[in-house]
Amino acid sequence: MTTPRSAAVYARISSDQAGEGLGVQRQVEDCLRLAEGLGWTVGEEYVDNDFSAYSGKPRPRYQQMLTDLASGDRDGVLVYHLDRLTRRPRELEEFLEVIDAAKVRHVKFVAGDADLGSGDGLLVARIMGAVAAGESAAKSRRVKRKLMQNAELGLPHGRSVRPFGFEQDAITHRPDEASVLRELAQRFVAGESLRSLCTDLEERGVKTVKGAPWHTHSLRYVLSNPRLAGLRSHNGQTVGKAVWEPIITEELHHRVLALIASRKMSSRRTPRAYLLSGMLRCGKCGGTLFSSRRQDSRRYVCLSGPDHRGCGGLTVVAAPLEQLITDYALFRLDSPAVANAIAGRSSADEESSRLGEQLSQEREPLDYLAEEFGVARIDRRHWEKARRPVEGRVKDLEKRLGKVTRTDSLTGLGTGEALRDQWAGLNLSRQSAILRTLIAHITIAPGQRGARALDPDRAEVTWLL
Ligand SMILES: [Zn+2]
């Protein structure tokens, strides 16, 4: 029997096993050692990360390997164990078909030696494949059932790491962390960015449960988690009230979610480094001005070219313009017009607390039904039937709740001198959120060549409030 001139080494991490990164390295190394022992030449290593073969998610490298086997580019396969290669009978059949058609007769496993080149090996492989699929389906059913059951009863998931804000039991609050979470949620809906909240946590020495610094994605996950509002979710669906006390109100929770959703849509933009980024229009062409730093002076400029499509003919120095607009805005915040608008906001507040109230009323039967199911007074079929219409109404209310309150950024602002003192202490993203609440956009007229100071008449503000 000849030896392969260009064998494939295949390795895979499955997400259900611990200590994985190392695992793949070992799989590959052991395969290479085996190749050396057999005198095979290895053509390529194919490694798929973090996909469970059973879950049916695509394995791009595996597919590539099949393609290369079919085309004859690879003529042998080395795998650590059959369960790295395939865990479903259908996949095994596909694999067998490919190697059969391409007449690949060299398939070796480091462990559980099933040589597919021999009839026995083939049978062993088929059997092993069938066994692996059966095992994995049963395990996945067991786990799913357990998780669903816990969710229905409002019990927390079993976990190795406690959730931030809670003790290890995932029910008892940790008061210091709970108050941090409340504060963060409020500042977030008031317009502060996740990035700026993370920086603040870093400065205060507040770490994640694992003792790591906060990142925007970890903070977004924690702040948007229904568990904060005392709600139990399963597969992204809120299934009812949890057994633990809420840290934030359900209303606040939905405002956080709505804001995250709206920011996701604009997440392609670069992080805000300038107070007026995105708010300025070119007075010549109407295009948006972009921030730019030249030597030690910050500017907003109209940029031409395919990415920006402006006229490229307008520049304004940032600092005096930002000062001017801030003065306008602070003056505006003191005005009766805005006072009225903020008073108008209280009607939005009423609307949202009314919806919040309605929501918890609607939820009550769901909690009751879950309890009845929990103590086996009704069966699953009746329970599902009874809760379906209620869930529809709940979802509708949640959606409406997310849409009220547009002026959250103005919450907690003082007036007059107090406001001026306060302003300097607010960070950039909060200041910017306030300006965005007040101002639709600012059109900048062309400047006089050689003018040293900013002419206030160059800035024309279009107010929202
Ligand atoms: Zn322009």
Short mmCIF file of N, CA, C and O and ligand atoms in Angstrom, two decimals, residues 282 284-285 302 310-312, ligand 1:
data_model
loop_
_atom_site.label_atom_id
_atom_site.label_comp_id
_atom_site.label_asym_id
_atom_site.label_seq_id
_atom_site.Cartn_x
_atom_site.Cartn_y
_atom_site.Cartn_z
N CYS A 282 -21.98 71.43 6.66
CA CYS A 282 -21.20 72.38 5.86
C CYS A 282 -22.15 73.40 5.24
O CYS A 282 -23.12 73.03 4.58
N LYS A 284 -21.56 75.27 2.79
CA LYS A 284 -21.39 75.36 1.33
C LYS A 284 -22.12 74.23 0.62
O LYS A 284 -22.80 74.44 -0.36
N CYS A 285 -21.94 72.99 1.13
CA CYS A 285 -22.48 71.84 0.39
C CYS A 285 -23.53 71.06 1.18
O CYS A 285 -24.17 70.16 0.65
N CYS A 302 -15.02 69.85 6.31
CA CYS A 302 -15.79 69.20 5.26
C CYS A 302 -14.80 68.42 4.41
O CYS A 302 -13.79 68.96 3.97
N GLY A 310 -18.16 65.32 0.63
CA GLY A 310 -18.40 66.75 0.86
C GLY A 310 -17.67 67.56 -0.20
O GLY A 310 -17.07 67.01 -1.12
N CYS A 311 -17.72 68.91 -0.05
CA CYS A 311 -17.05 69.76 -1.04
C CYS A 311 -15.59 69.94 -0.67
O CYS A 311 -14.77 70.35 -1.50
N GLY A 312 -15.23 69.64 0.58
CA GLY A 312 -13.84 69.76 1.00
C GLY A 312 -13.38 71.19 1.16
O GLY A 312 -12.20 71.45 1.29
ZN ZN B 1 -18.77 71.21 2.12
#
